[in-house]
Amino acid sequence: MKRVGLLAVLMLCEAAGIAEELKTVTAFAAQFAAGSGITLVPITPGEFMMGTASGGSSDERPPTRVTISRPFFLAATEVTQAQWTAVMGGSNPSNFIGDTLPVENVSWDDAMAFCKKLTERERAAGRLPAGGRFTLPTEAQWEYACRAGTGTP
């Protein structure tokens, strides 16, 4: 199984129903951060061009208009080793040890197990509205968030 060097910004909370259950997106993010120590950044819906007309690999051509139709949240930072061990019950796969360092040396399966356990924990604590879940962002969600509203690739 391939292991990745760093568990990057992975928190995605699909925002289905959040506006109805909580007064504002800001209130949800503040409530979640207070209980979990993880700061979420709201990403609003929109469109962008994904891919390239030339250069890059063949699977990046041609450019395609992508629509992000629902808001979502991304963690403001990488998942720290302290956050990882709090959710995963003390196991820390990292080679470079430190509570405030990003967790690394995890597989996609490990990251998805973290997301599942975090979803279960936050739902049980009442910090996650019905329909909300944590998962890895799609390639389109990640690229859209990284562009931060710019039109350049």
PDB file of C-alpha atoms in Angstrom:
ATOM      1  CA  MET A   1       0.000   0.000   0.000  1.00  0.00           C
ATOM      2  CA  LYS A   2       1.397   3.395  -0.982  1.00  0.00           C
ATOM      3  CA  ARG A   3       2.062   5.728   1.954  1.00  0.00           C
ATOM      4  CA  VAL A   4       1.918   9.472   1.436  1.00  0.00           C
ATOM      5  CA  GLY A   5       4.413  11.805   3.012  1.00  0.00           C
ATOM      6  CA  LEU A   6       1.924  14.199   4.537  1.00  0.00           C
ATOM      7  CA  LEU A   7      -1.740  14.141   5.374  1.00  0.00           C
ATOM      8  CA  ALA A   8      -2.560  17.477   3.799  1.00  0.00           C
ATOM      9  CA  VAL A   9      -5.543  19.675   4.525  1.00  0.00           C
ATOM     10  CA  LEU A  10      -8.115  16.935   4.518  1.00  0.00           C
ATOM     11  CA  MET A  11     -11.134  18.066   6.443  1.00  0.00           C
ATOM     12  CA  LEU A  12     -14.128  18.475   4.243  1.00  0.00           C
ATOM     13  CA  CYS A  13     -17.494  18.871   5.814  1.00  0.00           C
ATOM     14  CA  GLU A  14     -20.150  18.838   3.184  1.00  0.00           C
ATOM     15  CA  ALA A  15     -22.528  21.608   4.057  1.00  0.00           C
ATOM     16  CA  ALA A  16     -25.830  19.938   3.288  1.00  0.00           C
ATOM     17  CA  GLY A  17     -28.328  21.250   5.774  1.00  0.00           C
ATOM     18  CA  ILE A  18     -25.877  23.278   7.828  1.00  0.00           C
ATOM     19  CA  ALA A  19     -27.556  26.614   7.061  1.00  0.00           C
ATOM     20  CA  GLU A  20     -30.876  25.230   8.281  1.00  0.00           C
ATOM     21  CA  GLU A  21     -29.504  23.631  11.460  1.00  0.00           C
ATOM     22  CA  LEU A  22     -27.131  26.385  12.511  1.00  0.00           C
ATOM     23  CA  LYS A  23     -27.721  30.105  12.217  1.00  0.00           C
ATOM     24  CA  THR A  24     -24.612  30.864  10.156  1.00  0.00           C
ATOM     25  CA  VAL A  25     -21.643  29.160   8.579  1.00  0.00           C
ATOM     26  CA  THR A  26     -19.437  31.139  10.946  1.00  0.00           C
ATOM     27  CA  ALA A  27     -21.322  29.802  13.965  1.00  0.00           C
ATOM     28  CA  PHE A  28     -20.818  26.221  12.770  1.00  0.00           C
ATOM     29  CA  ALA A  29     -17.079  26.721  12.187  1.00  0.00           C
ATOM     30  CA  ALA A  30     -16.632  28.430  15.581  1.00  0.00           C
ATOM     31  CA  GLN A  31     -18.622  25.719  17.390  1.00  0.00           C
ATOM     32  CA  PHE A  32     -16.611  22.975  15.708  1.00  0.00           C
ATOM     33  CA  ALA A  33     -13.235  24.650  16.372  1.00  0.00           C
ATOM     34  CA  ALA A  34     -14.076  25.167  20.046  1.00  0.00           C
ATOM     35  CA  GLY A  35     -14.878  21.487  20.488  1.00  0.00           C
ATOM     36  CA  SER A  36     -12.272  19.896  18.240  1.00  0.00           C
ATOM     37  CA  GLY A  37      -9.364  22.328  17.969  1.00  0.00           C
ATOM     38  CA  ILE A  38      -9.622  22.186  14.177  1.00  0.00           C
ATOM     39  CA  THR A  39     -10.292  25.454  12.351  1.00  0.00           C
ATOM     40  CA  LEU A  40     -12.527  25.112   9.292  1.00  0.00           C
ATOM     41  CA  VAL A  41     -12.612  27.591   6.416  1.00  0.00           C
ATOM     42  CA  PRO A  42     -15.886  27.903   4.477  1.00  0.00           C
ATOM     43  CA  ILE A  43     -15.561  27.543   0.701  1.00  0.00           C
ATOM     44  CA  THR A  44     -18.438  29.045  -1.258  1.00  0.00           C
ATOM     45  CA  PRO A  45     -19.816  27.558  -4.504  1.00  0.00           C
ATOM     46  CA  GLY A  46     -18.504  28.793  -7.837  1.00  0.00           C
ATOM     47  CA  GLU A  47     -16.958  27.879 -11.183  1.00  0.00           C
ATOM     48  CA  PHE A  48     -13.414  27.655 -12.537  1.00  0.00           C
ATOM     49  CA  MET A  49     -11.473  26.241 -15.456  1.00  0.00           C
ATOM     50  CA  MET A  50      -9.625  23.065 -14.535  1.00  0.00           C
ATOM     51  CA  GLY A  51      -6.864  21.707 -16.728  1.00  0.00           C
ATOM     52  CA  THR A  52      -4.575  23.155 -19.350  1.00  0.00           C
ATOM     53  CA  ALA A  53      -4.649  23.796 -23.092  1.00  0.00           C
ATOM     54  CA  SER A  54      -0.977  22.872 -23.469  1.00  0.00           C
ATOM     55  CA  GLY A  55       1.738  21.406 -21.321  1.00  0.00           C
ATOM     56  CA  GLY A  56       1.068  19.215 -18.351  1.00  0.00           C
ATOM     57  CA  SER A  57       0.059  15.599 -18.753  1.00  0.00           C
ATOM     58  CA  SER A  58      -2.518  14.375 -21.252  1.00  0.00           C
ATOM     59  CA  ASP A  59      -5.131  13.796 -18.520  1.00  0.00           C
ATOM     60  CA  GLU A  60      -5.088  17.554 -17.791  1.00  0.00           C
ATOM     61  CA  ARG A  61      -6.252  18.486 -21.318  1.00  0.00           C
ATOM     62  CA  PRO A  62      -8.426  20.076 -22.513  1.00  0.00           C
ATOM     63  CA  PRO A  63      -9.423  22.711 -19.952  1.00  0.00           C
ATOM     64  CA  THR A  64     -12.854  21.966 -18.507  1.00  0.00           C
ATOM     65  CA  ARG A  65     -15.310  24.269 -16.762  1.00  0.00           C
ATOM     66  CA  VAL A  66     -16.011  22.857 -13.307  1.00  0.00           C
ATOM     67  CA  THR A  67     -18.911  23.961 -11.124  1.00  0.00           C
ATOM     68  CA  ILE A  68     -18.754  23.600  -7.355  1.00  0.00           C
ATOM     69  CA  SER A  69     -22.469  23.705  -6.591  1.00  0.00           C
ATOM     70  CA  ARG A  70     -22.476  23.267  -2.791  1.00  0.00           C
ATOM     71  CA  PRO A  71     -20.503  25.024  -0.079  1.00  0.00           C
ATOM     72  CA  PHE A  72     -18.008  22.978   1.911  1.00  0.00           C
ATOM     73  CA  PHE A  73     -15.377  23.464   4.592  1.00  0.00           C
ATOM     74  CA  LEU A  74     -11.662  22.752   4.466  1.00  0.00           C
ATOM     75  CA  ALA A  75      -9.332  22.686   7.451  1.00  0.00           C
ATOM     76  CA  ALA A  76      -7.188  25.812   7.656  1.00  0.00           C
ATOM     77  CA  THR A  77      -4.053  23.743   8.324  1.00  0.00           C
ATOM     78  CA  GLU A  78      -2.779  20.231   8.003  1.00  0.00           C
ATOM     79  CA  VAL A  79      -3.942  17.738  10.599  1.00  0.00           C
ATOM     80  CA  THR A  80      -1.479  17.836  13.484  1.00  0.00           C
ATOM     81  CA  GLN A  81      -0.107  14.760  15.190  1.00  0.00           C
ATOM     82  CA  ALA A  82      -1.977  15.745  18.365  1.00  0.00           C
ATOM     83  CA  GLN A  83      -5.267  15.939  16.431  1.00  0.00           C
ATOM     84  CA  TRP A  84      -4.534  12.629  14.704  1.00  0.00           C
ATOM     85  CA  THR A  85      -3.777  10.775  17.944  1.00  0.00           C
ATOM     86  CA  ALA A  86      -6.826  12.281  19.693  1.00  0.00           C
ATOM     87  CA  VAL A  87      -9.071  10.828  16.986  1.00  0.00           C
ATOM     88  CA  MET A  88      -7.187   7.608  16.228  1.00  0.00           C
ATOM     89  CA  GLY A  89      -6.643   6.528  19.830  1.00  0.00           C
ATOM     90  CA  GLY A  90      -2.975   7.270  20.330  1.00  0.00           C
ATOM     91  CA  SER A  91      -1.418   5.748  17.202  1.00  0.00           C
ATOM     92  CA  ASN A  92       0.991   8.103  15.432  1.00  0.00           C
ATOM     93  CA  PRO A  93       2.496   6.913  12.136  1.00  0.00           C
ATOM     94  CA  SER A  94       4.773   9.952  11.744  1.00  0.00           C
ATOM     95  CA  ASN A  95       8.530   9.758  11.411  1.00  0.00           C
ATOM     96  CA  PHE A  96       9.107  13.343  12.584  1.00  0.00           C
ATOM     97  CA  ILE A  97       7.471  13.462  16.012  1.00  0.00           C
ATOM     98  CA  GLY A  98       5.865  16.550  17.545  1.00  0.00           C
ATOM     99  CA  ASP A  99       2.314  17.366  18.625  1.00  0.00           C
ATOM    100  CA  THR A 100       2.146  20.531  16.515  1.00  0.00           C
ATOM    101  CA  LEU A 101       3.751  18.971  13.427  1.00  0.00           C
ATOM    102  CA  PRO A 102       1.570  17.683  10.588  1.00  0.00           C
ATOM    103  CA  VAL A 103       0.894  13.966  10.655  1.00  0.00           C
ATOM    104  CA  GLU A 104       2.727  12.163   7.858  1.00  0.00           C
ATOM    105  CA  ASN A 105       3.379   8.680   6.555  1.00  0.00           C
ATOM    106  CA  VAL A 106      -0.307   7.819   6.161  1.00  0.00           C
ATOM    107  CA  SER A 107      -2.089   6.059   3.321  1.00  0.00           C
ATOM    108  CA  TRP A 108      -5.335   7.068   1.644  1.00  0.00           C
ATOM    109  CA  ASP A 109      -7.032   4.307   3.664  1.00  0.00           C
ATOM    110  CA  ASP A 110      -5.562   5.727   6.891  1.00  0.00           C
ATOM    111  CA  ALA A 111      -6.830   9.213   5.982  1.00  0.00           C
ATOM    112  CA  MET A 112     -10.312   7.887   5.234  1.00  0.00           C
ATOM    113  CA  ALA A 113     -10.345   5.960   8.546  1.00  0.00           C
ATOM    114  CA  PHE A 114      -9.455   9.237  10.306  1.00  0.00           C
ATOM    115  CA  CYS A 115     -12.306  11.020   8.515  1.00  0.00           C
ATOM    116  CA  LYS A 116     -14.764   8.278   9.474  1.00  0.00           C
ATOM    117  CA  LYS A 117     -13.740   8.322  13.145  1.00  0.00           C
ATOM    118  CA  LEU A 118     -13.812  12.126  13.225  1.00  0.00           C
ATOM    119  CA  THR A 119     -17.316  12.120  11.725  1.00  0.00           C
ATOM    120  CA  GLU A 120     -18.501   9.605  14.333  1.00  0.00           C
ATOM    121  CA  ARG A 121     -16.889  11.533  17.194  1.00  0.00           C
ATOM    122  CA  GLU A 122     -18.234  14.927  16.144  1.00  0.00           C
ATOM    123  CA  ARG A 123     -21.724  13.581  15.460  1.00  0.00           C
ATOM    124  CA  ALA A 124     -21.812  11.946  18.916  1.00  0.00           C
ATOM    125  CA  ALA A 125     -20.678  15.239  20.500  1.00  0.00           C
ATOM    126  CA  GLY A 126     -23.456  17.129  18.697  1.00  0.00           C
ATOM    127  CA  ARG A 127     -21.034  19.309  16.744  1.00  0.00           C
ATOM    128  CA  LEU A 128     -21.871  17.883  13.320  1.00  0.00           C
ATOM    129  CA  PRO A 129     -25.292  18.514  11.824  1.00  0.00           C
ATOM    130  CA  ALA A 130     -27.313  15.750  10.201  1.00  0.00           C
ATOM    131  CA  GLY A 131     -25.976  15.054   6.722  1.00  0.00           C
ATOM    132  CA  GLY A 132     -22.533  16.469   7.525  1.00  0.00           C
ATOM    133  CA  ARG A 133     -19.493  14.232   7.199  1.00  0.00           C
ATOM    134  CA  PHE A 134     -15.741  14.488   6.959  1.00  0.00           C
ATOM    135  CA  THR A 135     -13.948  13.070   3.953  1.00  0.00           C
ATOM    136  CA  LEU A 136     -11.059  13.844   1.648  1.00  0.00           C
ATOM    137  CA  PRO A 137     -11.749  16.617  -0.853  1.00  0.00           C
ATOM    138  CA  THR A 138     -12.120  15.739  -4.513  1.00  0.00           C
ATOM    139  CA  GLU A 139      -9.463  16.951  -6.924  1.00  0.00           C
ATOM    140  CA  ALA A 140     -11.865  19.647  -8.147  1.00  0.00           C
ATOM    141  CA  GLN A 141     -12.702  20.829  -4.604  1.00  0.00           C
ATOM    142  CA  TRP A 142      -9.017  20.957  -3.682  1.00  0.00           C
ATOM    143  CA  GLU A 143      -8.023  22.886  -6.806  1.00  0.00           C
ATOM    144  CA  TYR A 144     -10.959  25.299  -6.451  1.00  0.00           C
ATOM    145  CA  ALA A 145     -10.084  26.037  -2.824  1.00  0.00           C
ATOM    146  CA  CYS A 146      -6.392  26.488  -3.636  1.00  0.00           C
ATOM    147  CA  ARG A 147      -7.183  29.034  -6.334  1.00  0.00           C
ATOM    148  CA  ALA A 148      -8.942  31.226  -3.753  1.00  0.00           C
ATOM    149  CA  GLY A 149     -11.130  32.929  -6.326  1.00  0.00           C
ATOM    150  CA  THR A 150      -8.396  33.624  -8.882  1.00  0.00           C
ATOM    151  CA  GLY A 151      -8.866  32.832 -12.554  1.00  0.00           C
ATOM    152  CA  THR A 152      -5.330  31.651 -13.240  1.00  0.00           C
ATOM    153  CA  PRO A 153      -4.270  28.017 -13.313  1.00  0.00           C
TER     154      PRO A 153
END
